[in-house]
């Protein structure tokens, strides 16, 4: 058994429902077989377990492992293709790189870079958009399994509009999905996610095949994009005249439930929000991506008021980094810019969105998302370099909420000192091999 000693911050209760930041200075977390079995003042926890090993995490803060609910593995190398709206960016930047995933050697290299990027950012759990090619998705799962991260992913499918090499058929999509899920679903910490790229590039028949796959694979997730950009929304409306809305294209096919995550939803109607709330589906809010592509300002207040579950995604490569801390800060900026329509965020809101909300969206909230007794020890120790600006401001923080705001404002991957998943170390300490 191991006792981790440090300053622990988490959000076991949603700040959107009255919860506050739980902060304990000089706390002890006793971990056995990857599970937190005791938590409290270090002196008490230590006294109860005098023979246990103590890991000192002096300085900085210990947070729950970060949860990324929307990120694209094939797009690592095209991060920061700036200057284009969504549909131009897809055509000129993302889809040519997606096509390169047909080469499994290329895909294996990128999958390694991708998983490494997650760990370095302190991400321990992710819902990942895979590739359009099944062997490339195998590469991702192989790398994810080796890393120990909690990764849900799947084959990305489309059967219209995109370049021909990225297209499949409803029959092939189902067969490939079943084969991949058979190899990877519920193996270690991996799960399968049924993943049509978006309704703009799928026929109703392909969405039906996705629904068949979702029924076949018990416990699988569903993920796609929705309402990201107004030109995209208009095009989808024309492609699905029988549907009442973009959300309805998925809802009507039977694809929305508590394990469904739709990215963006920047331009929803009220009936769409009500449909998401009624089905329990979640929205992956990706504020850096929305800002980089000029997609719009996310109406968080409307989501919360209508009961829609929201978590954070980096949306690499339209998003500009793997850091959920940066996404939390960007979500704060976005709500501030919305003025009276915005929902002012505290540092506790940002932490909740980057941890427990993501765990709930991925149906993992019984296991991860905060550092309570009974949860897996998925954690990230954020500790600044001595003399850095983050170090200076943390030493002068007024209280724990203020310190956490400083972490969101200033911490980057170089401040992510250690990462654990289920009690196991993930990745290497910065500066070490
Ligand atoms: Zn995306």
CSV table of C-alpha atoms and ligand atoms in Angstrom, one decimal:
chain,number,residue,atom,x,y,z
A,1,UNK,CA,0.0,0.0,0.0
A,2,UNK,CA,1.2,3.5,-0.8
A,3,UNK,CA,0.2,6.9,0.8
A,4,UNK,CA,0.4,9.9,-1.5
A,5,UNK,CA,1.0,13.1,0.5
A,6,UNK,CA,0.2,16.5,-1.0
A,7,UNK,CA,-2.4,19.3,-1.6
A,8,UNK,CA,-5.4,17.6,-3.1
A,9,UNK,CA,-8.1,19.5,-5.1
A,10,UNK,CA,-11.2,17.9,-6.6
A,11,UNK,CA,-14.9,18.4,-7.3
A,12,UNK,CA,-17.0,15.4,-6.2
A,13,UNK,CA,-20.2,17.5,-6.4
A,14,UNK,CA,-21.0,19.6,-9.5
A,15,UNK,CA,-20.5,23.3,-9.0
A,16,UNK,CA,-23.3,23.7,-11.5
A,17,UNK,CA,-25.5,22.1,-8.8
A,18,UNK,CA,-24.2,23.9,-5.8
A,19,UNK,CA,-21.0,21.9,-5.2
A,20,UNK,CA,-17.8,23.6,-4.2
A,21,UNK,CA,-14.1,22.9,-4.6
A,22,UNK,CA,-12.9,20.3,-2.1
A,23,UNK,CA,-9.4,21.3,-1.0
A,24,UNK,CA,-7.2,19.6,1.5
A,25,UNK,CA,-3.7,20.8,2.2
A,26,UNK,CA,-1.3,18.2,3.5
A,27,UNK,CA,-3.7,15.4,2.7
A,28,UNK,CA,-2.9,11.7,2.6
A,29,UNK,CA,-4.4,9.3,0.0
A,30,UNK,CA,-3.9,5.7,0.8
A,31,UNK,CA,-4.0,3.6,-2.4
A,32,UNK,CA,-4.2,-0.2,-2.5
A,33,UNK,CA,-4.3,-2.2,-5.8
A,34,UNK,CA,-5.0,1.1,-7.6
A,35,UNK,CA,-8.0,2.1,-5.5
A,36,UNK,CA,-8.1,4.9,-2.9
A,37,UNK,CA,-8.9,3.2,0.4
A,38,UNK,CA,-8.5,6.1,2.8
A,39,UNK,CA,-8.3,9.9,2.6
A,40,UNK,CA,-7.8,12.6,5.1
A,41,UNK,CA,-5.2,14.7,7.0
A,42,UNK,CA,-1.8,13.1,6.3
A,43,UNK,CA,-1.0,12.7,10.0
A,44,UNK,CA,-4.2,10.6,10.6
A,45,UNK,CA,-3.8,8.5,7.4
A,46,UNK,CA,-0.1,7.9,8.2
A,47,UNK,CA,-0.8,6.9,11.8
A,48,UNK,CA,-3.3,4.3,10.7
A,49,UNK,CA,-0.7,2.8,8.3
A,50,UNK,CA,2.7,3.3,9.8
A,51,UNK,CA,4.4,0.7,7.6
A,52,UNK,CA,3.2,2.0,4.2
A,53,UNK,CA,5.5,3.7,1.7
A,54,UNK,CA,4.9,7.5,1.5
A,55,UNK,CA,5.2,9.3,-1.8
A,56,UNK,CA,5.8,13.0,-1.0
A,57,UNK,CA,4.3,15.4,-3.6
A,58,UNK,CA,5.5,18.6,-2.1
A,59,UNK,CA,4.6,21.8,-3.9
A,60,UNK,CA,1.9,22.3,-6.5
A,61,UNK,CA,-1.4,20.4,-6.4
A,62,UNK,CA,-2.7,16.9,-6.9
A,63,UNK,CA,-5.8,16.8,-9.2
A,64,UNK,CA,-7.9,14.0,-10.5
A,65,UNK,CA,-6.7,12.7,-13.9
A,66,UNK,CA,-8.0,14.9,-16.7
A,67,UNK,CA,-10.6,13.6,-19.0
A,68,UNK,CA,-10.7,14.6,-22.7
A,69,UNK,CA,-14.1,13.8,-24.3
A,70,UNK,CA,-13.2,14.7,-27.8
A,71,UNK,CA,-9.9,14.4,-29.5
A,72,UNK,CA,-8.8,13.1,-32.9
A,73,UNK,CA,-5.8,10.7,-33.0
A,74,UNK,CA,-4.9,11.2,-36.7
A,75,UNK,CA,-4.6,15.0,-36.4
A,76,UNK,CA,-1.6,15.4,-34.1
A,77,UNK,CA,0.7,16.6,-36.9
A,78,UNK,CA,-1.8,19.2,-38.3
A,79,UNK,CA,-2.4,21.0,-35.0
A,80,UNK,CA,-2.5,24.8,-35.6
A,81,UNK,CA,-3.6,24.9,-39.2
A,82,UNK,CA,-5.0,28.3,-38.6
A,83,UNK,CA,-6.9,30.7,-40.7
A,84,UNK,CA,-9.8,28.6,-42.0
A,85,UNK,CA,-13.5,27.9,-41.1
A,86,UNK,CA,-14.5,24.3,-40.5
A,87,UNK,CA,-15.3,23.1,-43.9
A,88,UNK,CA,-12.2,24.6,-45.6
A,89,UNK,CA,-10.1,23.4,-42.7
A,90,UNK,CA,-11.4,19.8,-43.1
A,91,UNK,CA,-10.7,19.9,-46.9
A,92,UNK,CA,-7.3,21.5,-46.8
A,93,UNK,CA,-5.8,20.4,-43.5
A,94,UNK,CA,-7.5,17.5,-41.7
A,95,UNK,CA,-8.7,15.2,-44.4
A,96,UNK,CA,-5.4,14.9,-46.3
A,97,UNK,CA,-3.8,13.8,-43.1
A,98,UNK,CA,-6.7,11.4,-42.3
A,99,UNK,CA,-6.0,9.8,-45.8
A,100,UNK,CA,-2.4,9.2,-44.8
A,101,UNK,CA,-3.6,6.8,-42.1
A,102,UNK,CA,-4.1,4.2,-44.9
A,103,UNK,CA,-0.4,3.6,-44.3
A,104,UNK,CA,-0.2,1.5,-41.1
A,105,UNK,CA,3.4,2.4,-40.5
A,106,UNK,CA,2.5,6.1,-40.6
A,107,UNK,CA,-0.5,5.5,-38.4
A,108,UNK,CA,1.6,3.6,-35.8
A,109,UNK,CA,4.0,6.5,-35.5
A,110,UNK,CA,1.2,9.0,-35.1
A,111,UNK,CA,-0.6,6.8,-32.6
A,112,UNK,CA,2.6,6.8,-30.5
A,113,UNK,CA,2.8,10.6,-30.7
A,114,UNK,CA,-0.8,10.9,-29.8
A,115,UNK,CA,-0.8,8.8,-26.7
A,116,UNK,CA,2.4,10.4,-25.5
A,117,UNK,CA,0.7,13.8,-26.0
A,118,UNK,CA,-2.2,12.8,-23.8
A,119,UNK,CA,0.0,11.6,-21.0
A,120,UNK,CA,2.2,14.7,-21.1
A,121,UNK,CA,-0.9,16.9,-20.8
A,122,UNK,CA,-2.1,15.0,-17.7
A,123,UNK,CA,-5.0,13.3,-19.5
A,124,UNK,CA,-5.8,9.8,-18.1
A,125,UNK,CA,-9.1,9.1,-19.8
A,126,UNK,CA,-10.1,10.0,-23.4
A,127,UNK,CA,-12.9,9.4,-25.9
A,128,UNK,CA,-10.9,9.4,-29.1
A,129,UNK,CA,-12.0,9.8,-32.7
A,130,UNK,CA,-10.1,7.0,-34.5
A,131,UNK,CA,-9.2,6.8,-38.1
A,132,UNK,CA,-11.1,5.9,-41.3
A,133,UNK,CA,-9.0,2.8,-41.7
A,134,UNK,CA,-9.4,-0.3,-39.4
A,135,UNK,CA,-5.6,-1.1,-39.2
A,136,UNK,CA,-4.9,2.4,-38.1
A,137,UNK,CA,-7.5,2.0,-35.3
A,138,UNK,CA,-5.7,-1.2,-34.3
A,139,UNK,CA,-2.5,0.9,-34.0
A,140,UNK,CA,-4.3,3.4,-31.7
A,141,UNK,CA,-5.7,0.6,-29.4
A,142,UNK,CA,-2.3,-1.1,-29.3
A,143,UNK,CA,-0.6,2.2,-28.2
A,144,UNK,CA,-3.4,3.0,-25.7
A,145,UNK,CA,-3.2,-0.5,-24.2
A,146,UNK,CA,0.6,-0.1,-23.8
A,147,UNK,CA,0.2,3.3,-22.1
A,148,UNK,CA,-2.4,2.1,-19.6
A,149,UNK,CA,-4.7,5.0,-20.3
A,150,UNK,CA,-8.5,4.7,-20.3
A,151,UNK,CA,-9.3,5.1,-24.0
A,152,UNK,CA,-12.5,4.7,-25.8
A,153,UNK,CA,-12.3,4.8,-29.6
A,154,UNK,CA,-13.6,3.4,-32.8
A,155,UNK,CA,-13.5,3.3,-36.6
A,156,UNK,CA,-14.6,6.6,-38.1
A,157,UNK,CA,-17.1,6.0,-40.9
A,158,UNK,CA,-18.6,8.1,-43.7
A,159,UNK,CA,-20.3,7.1,-47.0
A,160,UNK,CA,-20.7,10.4,-48.9
A,161,UNK,CA,-19.1,13.8,-49.7
A,162,UNK,CA,-15.6,13.1,-48.4
A,163,UNK,CA,-12.7,12.1,-50.7
A,164,UNK,CA,-13.3,8.5,-52.0
A,165,UNK,CA,-10.6,6.8,-50.0
A,166,UNK,CA,-12.2,7.8,-46.8
A,167,UNK,CA,-15.6,6.3,-47.6
A,168,UNK,CA,-17.1,2.9,-46.7
A,169,UNK,CA,-20.5,1.2,-47.0
A,170,UNK,CA,-23.0,0.5,-44.3
A,171,UNK,CA,-22.3,-3.3,-44.5
A,172,UNK,CA,-18.5,-2.8,-44.4
A,173,UNK,CA,-18.8,-0.3,-41.5
A,174,UNK,CA,-20.7,-2.9,-39.5
A,175,UNK,CA,-18.4,-5.7,-40.2
A,176,UNK,CA,-15.2,-3.7,-39.5
A,177,UNK,CA,-16.8,-2.3,-36.3
A,178,UNK,CA,-17.7,-5.7,-35.0
A,179,UNK,CA,-14.2,-7.1,-35.7
A,180,UNK,CA,-12.5,-4.1,-34.0
A,181,UNK,CA,-14.8,-4.3,-31.0
A,182,UNK,CA,-14.2,-8.0,-30.8
A,183,UNK,CA,-10.5,-7.3,-30.5
A,184,UNK,CA,-10.5,-4.3,-28.2
A,185,UNK,CA,-13.8,-3.6,-26.4
A,186,UNK,CA,-13.4,-4.0,-22.6
A,187,UNK,CA,-9.9,-5.3,-23.0
A,188,UNK,CA,-8.0,-3.8,-20.0
A,189,UNK,CA,-9.1,-0.1,-19.9
A,190,UNK,CA,-10.3,0.1,-23.5
A,191,UNK,CA,-13.8,0.4,-24.9
A,192,UNK,CA,-15.3,0.7,-28.4
A,193,UNK,CA,-17.0,3.9,-29.6
A,194,UNK,CA,-19.3,3.8,-32.6
A,195,UNK,CA,-18.1,6.9,-34.6
A,196,UNK,CA,-19.8,8.3,-37.7
A,197,UNK,CA,-17.7,11.4,-38.7
A,198,UNK,CA,-20.8,13.6,-38.8
A,199,UNK,CA,-24.2,13.5,-40.5
A,200,UNK,CA,-22.9,15.7,-43.2
A,201,UNK,CA,-20.8,12.8,-44.5
A,202,UNK,CA,-23.2,9.9,-43.7
A,203,UNK,CA,-26.4,8.6,-45.3
A,204,UNK,CA,-29.3,7.5,-43.2
A,205,UNK,CA,-28.4,3.9,-44.1
A,206,UNK,CA,-24.9,4.3,-42.6
A,207,UNK,CA,-26.4,5.8,-39.4
A,208,UNK,CA,-28.7,2.7,-39.2
A,209,UNK,CA,-25.7,0.5,-39.5
A,210,UNK,CA,-24.0,2.4,-36.7
A,211,UNK,CA,-27.2,1.9,-34.6
A,212,UNK,CA,-27.0,-1.9,-35.3
A,213,UNK,CA,-23.3,-1.9,-34.2
A,214,UNK,CA,-24.2,0.0,-31.0
A,215,UNK,CA,-26.9,-2.6,-30.2
A,216,UNK,CA,-24.5,-5.4,-30.8
A,217,UNK,CA,-21.6,-4.2,-28.7
A,218,UNK,CA,-22.8,-4.1,-25.1
A,219,UNK,CA,-21.6,-1.0,-23.3
A,220,UNK,CA,-20.1,0.7,-26.4
A,221,UNK,CA,-20.1,4.4,-26.6
A,222,UNK,CA,-21.4,6.6,-29.4
A,223,UNK,CA,-19.7,9.8,-30.6
A,224,UNK,CA,-19.9,12.2,-33.5
A,225,UNK,CA,-20.1,16.0,-34.2
A,226,UNK,CA,-23.1,18.3,-34.2
A,227,UNK,CA,-24.0,21.9,-34.8
A,228,UNK,CA,-20.4,23.1,-35.0
A,229,UNK,CA,-20.7,25.7,-37.8
A,230,UNK,CA,-23.7,27.4,-39.4
A,231,UNK,CA,-22.7,26.4,-43.0
A,232,UNK,CA,-22.4,22.8,-41.8
A,233,UNK,CA,-25.8,23.0,-40.0
A,234,UNK,CA,-27.5,24.4,-43.2
A,235,UNK,CA,-26.0,21.6,-45.3
A,236,UNK,CA,-27.1,18.8,-43.0
A,237,UNK,CA,-30.7,20.3,-43.0
A,238,UNK,CA,-30.7,19.9,-46.8
A,239,UNK,CA,-29.3,16.4,-46.6
A,240,UNK,CA,-31.9,15.1,-44.1
A,241,UNK,CA,-35.2,16.7,-45.1
A,242,UNK,CA,-37.1,14.1,-43.1
A,243,UNK,CA,-35.4,15.1,-39.8
A,244,UNK,CA,-36.4,18.0,-37.7
A,245,UNK,CA,-32.8,19.0,-36.8
A,246,UNK,CA,-29.2,18.0,-36.8
A,247,UNK,CA,-29.5,16.3,-33.4
A,248,UNK,CA,-32.6,14.5,-34.8
A,249,UNK,CA,-30.4,12.8,-37.4
A,250,UNK,CA,-28.8,10.9,-34.6
A,251,UNK,CA,-31.8,10.7,-32.3
A,252,UNK,CA,-34.0,9.2,-35.0
A,253,UNK,CA,-31.5,6.5,-35.8
A,254,UNK,CA,-31.4,5.4,-32.1
A,255,UNK,CA,-27.9,6.7,-31.4
A,256,UNK,CA,-28.5,8.8,-28.3
A,257,UNK,CA,-28.2,7.5,-24.8
A,258,UNK,CA,-26.2,8.1,-21.6
A,259,UNK,CA,-23.0,6.9,-23.4
A,260,UNK,CA,-23.4,9.2,-26.3
A,261,UNK,CA,-21.1,12.2,-26.7
A,262,UNK,CA,-21.7,14.9,-29.4
A,263,UNK,CA,-18.9,17.4,-30.0
A,264,UNK,CA,-19.5,21.1,-30.2
A,265,UNK,CA,-23.2,21.9,-30.3
A,266,UNK,CA,-22.4,25.6,-30.7
A,267,UNK,CA,-25.6,26.4,-32.5
A,268,UNK,CA,-28.4,24.3,-31.0
A,269,UNK,CA,-32.1,24.9,-31.0
A,270,UNK,CA,-34.1,24.5,-27.7
A,271,UNK,CA,-35.8,21.3,-28.9
A,272,UNK,CA,-32.3,19.9,-29.7
A,273,UNK,CA,-31.2,20.7,-26.2
A,274,UNK,CA,-34.3,19.0,-24.8
A,275,UNK,CA,-33.7,15.9,-26.8
A,276,UNK,CA,-30.1,15.7,-25.5
A,277,UNK,CA,-31.3,16.2,-22.0
A,278,UNK,CA,-34.1,13.6,-22.3
A,279,UNK,CA,-31.7,10.9,-23.7
A,280,UNK,CA,-28.9,11.7,-21.3
A,281,UNK,CA,-26.4,12.3,-24.1
A,282,UNK,CA,-23.5,14.7,-23.4
A,283,UNK,CA,-21.9,17.5,-25.2
A,284,UNK,CA,-18.1,17.8,-25.6
A,285,UNK,CA,-17.4,21.5,-25.4
A,286,UNK,CA,-14.2,22.3,-27.3
A,287,UNK,CA,-13.6,26.0,-26.8
A,288,UNK,CA,-10.1,26.3,-28.3
A,289,UNK,CA,-11.3,24.6,-31.5
A,290,UNK,CA,-14.4,26.8,-31.6
A,291,UNK,CA,-12.2,29.8,-31.3
A,292,UNK,CA,-9.6,28.7,-33.8
A,293,UNK,CA,-12.1,27.9,-36.5
A,294,UNK,CA,-14.4,30.9,-35.6
A,295,UNK,CA,-17.2,28.4,-35.1
A,296,UNK,CA,-18.9,30.5,-32.4
A,297,UNK,CA,-19.4,31.1,-28.7
A,298,UNK,CA,-20.7,28.1,-26.9
A,299,UNK,CA,-24.1,28.6,-25.1
A,300,UNK,CA,-23.2,26.9,-21.9
A,301,UNK,CA,-25.9,28.6,-19.9
A,302,UNK,CA,-28.6,27.2,-22.2
A,303,UNK,CA,-27.2,23.7,-21.9
A,304,UNK,CA,-27.0,23.8,-18.1
A,305,UNK,CA,-30.4,25.4,-17.7
A,306,UNK,CA,-32.1,22.8,-19.9
A,307,UNK,CA,-30.3,19.9,-18.2
A,308,UNK,CA,-27.8,18.9,-20.9
A,309,UNK,CA,-24.6,17.3,-19.6
A,310,UNK,CA,-21.4,19.1,-20.7
A,311,UNK,CA,-17.7,18.2,-20.5
A,312,UNK,CA,-14.6,19.4,-22.2
A,313,UNK,CA,-12.7,18.2,-25.3
A,314,UNK,CA,-9.5,19.5,-26.8
A,315,UNK,CA,-10.6,18.6,-30.4
A,316,UNK,CA,-7.0,18.2,-31.5
A,317,UNK,CA,-6.1,19.0,-34.3
A,318,UNK,CA,-8.7,21.9,-34.8
A,319,UNK,CA,-7.9,22.5,-31.1
A,320,UNK,CA,-4.5,23.7,-30.5
A,321,UNK,CA,-3.1,21.5,-27.7
A,322,UNK,CA,-3.8,18.4,-25.6
A,323,UNK,CA,-4.1,20.4,-22.4
A,324,UNK,CA,-7.5,20.2,-20.7
A,325,UNK,CA,-6.2,23.0,-18.4
A,326,UNK,CA,-6.0,25.3,-21.4
A,327,UNK,CA,-9.5,24.2,-22.5
A,328,UNK,CA,-10.8,25.1,-19.0
A,329,UNK,CA,-9.3,28.5,-19.2
A,330,UNK,CA,-10.6,29.0,-22.8
A,331,UNK,CA,-14.1,28.0,-21.6
A,332,UNK,CA,-13.9,30.7,-18.9
A,333,UNK,CA,-12.8,33.3,-21.6
A,334,UNK,CA,-15.7,32.3,-23.8
A,335,UNK,CA,-18.3,32.6,-21.1
A,336,UNK,CA,-16.9,36.0,-20.1
A,337,UNK,CA,-17.1,37.2,-23.8
A,338,UNK,CA,-20.8,36.2,-23.9
A,339,UNK,CA,-21.6,38.9,-21.3
A,340,UNK,CA,-25.1,38.6,-20.0
A,341,UNK,CA,-25.7,35.4,-22.1
A,342,UNK,CA,-22.6,33.7,-20.6
A,343,UNK,CA,-22.3,31.6,-17.5
A,344,UNK,CA,-19.5,33.0,-15.3
A,345,UNK,CA,-17.1,30.2,-14.3
A,346,UNK,CA,-15.1,29.7,-11.2
A,347,UNK,CA,-11.9,27.6,-11.0
A,348,UNK,CA,-14.1,24.9,-9.4
A,349,UNK,CA,-16.3,24.9,-12.6
A,350,UNK,CA,-13.2,24.5,-14.8
A,351,UNK,CA,-11.9,21.6,-12.8
A,352,UNK,CA,-15.3,19.9,-12.7
A,353,UNK,CA,-15.6,20.3,-16.5
A,354,UNK,CA,-12.1,18.9,-17.0
A,355,UNK,CA,-12.5,15.9,-14.7
A,356,UNK,CA,-15.8,14.7,-13.1
A,357,UNK,CA,-18.0,16.0,-15.9
A,358,UNK,CA,-15.9,14.1,-18.4
A,359,UNK,CA,-16.0,10.9,-16.3
A,360,UNK,CA,-19.8,11.1,-16.2
A,361,UNK,CA,-20.1,11.8,-19.9
A,362,UNK,CA,-18.1,8.6,-20.6
A,363,UNK,CA,-20.1,6.6,-18.0
A,364,UNK,CA,-17.0,6.1,-15.8
A,365,UNK,CA,-18.1,8.3,-12.9
A,366,UNK,CA,-18.3,5.3,-10.6
A,367,UNK,CA,-14.6,4.7,-11.1
A,368,UNK,CA,-12.8,8.0,-11.8
A,369,UNK,CA,-13.4,11.8,-11.9
A,370,UNK,CA,-12.5,12.7,-8.3
A,371,UNK,CA,-10.2,11.5,-5.6
A,372,UNK,CA,-12.8,10.0,-3.2
A,373,UNK,CA,-12.4,6.8,-1.3
A,374,UNK,CA,-13.5,3.9,-3.5
A,375,UNK,CA,-12.3,5.6,-6.7
A,376,UNK,CA,-9.4,4.5,-8.9
A,377,UNK,CA,-6.2,6.5,-8.2
A,378,UNK,CA,-6.2,8.4,-11.5
A,379,UNK,CA,-4.3,11.6,-10.7
A,380,UNK,CA,-2.0,14.3,-12.0
A,381,UNK,CA,0.5,16.1,-9.9
A,382,UNK,CA,0.9,19.6,-11.3
A,383,UNK,CA,4.0,21.2,-9.8
A,384,UNK,CA,5.8,24.3,-11.2
A,385,UNK,CA,9.5,24.7,-11.9
A,386,UNK,CA,11.1,26.7,-9.1
A,387,UNK,CA,11.1,30.4,-10.0
A,388,UNK,CA,8.6,30.1,-12.8
A,389,UNK,CA,5.7,32.5,-12.9
A,390,UNK,CA,3.3,29.7,-11.9
A,391,UNK,CA,5.6,29.0,-8.9
A,392,UNK,CA,5.5,32.7,-7.9
A,393,UNK,CA,1.7,33.1,-8.1
A,394,UNK,CA,1.0,29.8,-6.4
A,395,UNK,CA,3.1,30.9,-3.4
A,396,UNK,CA,1.0,34.0,-3.2
A,397,UNK,CA,-2.4,32.5,-3.8
A,398,UNK,CA,-5.1,33.8,-1.5
A,399,UNK,CA,-6.8,30.4,-1.0
A,400,UNK,CA,-7.3,27.0,-2.8
A,401,UNK,CA,-9.8,28.4,-5.3
A,402,UNK,CA,-7.4,31.1,-6.2
A,403,UNK,CA,-4.5,28.6,-6.5
A,404,UNK,CA,-6.5,26.5,-8.8
A,405,UNK,CA,-7.3,29.5,-11.0
A,406,UNK,CA,-3.5,30.1,-11.2
A,407,UNK,CA,-3.0,26.5,-12.3
A,408,UNK,CA,-5.6,26.9,-15.1
A,409,UNK,CA,-4.1,30.2,-16.2
A,410,UNK,CA,-0.4,29.2,-16.2
A,411,UNK,CA,0.2,25.5,-16.0
A,412,UNK,CA,1.4,23.7,-19.2
A,413,UNK,CA,2.6,20.2,-20.0
A,414,UNK,CA,6.1,21.0,-18.5
A,415,UNK,CA,4.4,21.5,-15.1
A,416,UNK,CA,2.7,18.0,-15.3
A,417,UNK,CA,5.2,16.2,-13.1
A,418,UNK,CA,3.6,12.8,-12.6
A,419,UNK,CA,0.5,11.0,-13.9
A,420,UNK,CA,-1.1,7.8,-12.5
A,421,UNK,CA,-3.8,5.6,-13.9
A,422,UNK,CA,-5.3,3.1,-11.6
A,423,UNK,CA,-2.3,3.6,-9.3
A,424,UNK,CA,0.2,2.9,-12.1
A,425,UNK,CA,2.6,5.6,-13.3
A,426,UNK,CA,2.0,6.7,-16.9
A,427,UNK,CA,4.7,8.3,-19.0
A,428,UNK,CA,8.1,9.6,-17.8
A,429,UNK,CA,8.8,12.5,-15.5
A,430,UNK,CA,9.7,15.7,-17.5
A,431,UNK,CA,13.5,15.9,-17.9
A,432,UNK,CA,13.8,12.1,-17.3
A,433,UNK,CA,13.7,9.1,-19.7
B,1,LIG,ZN1,-13.8,16.9,-33.8
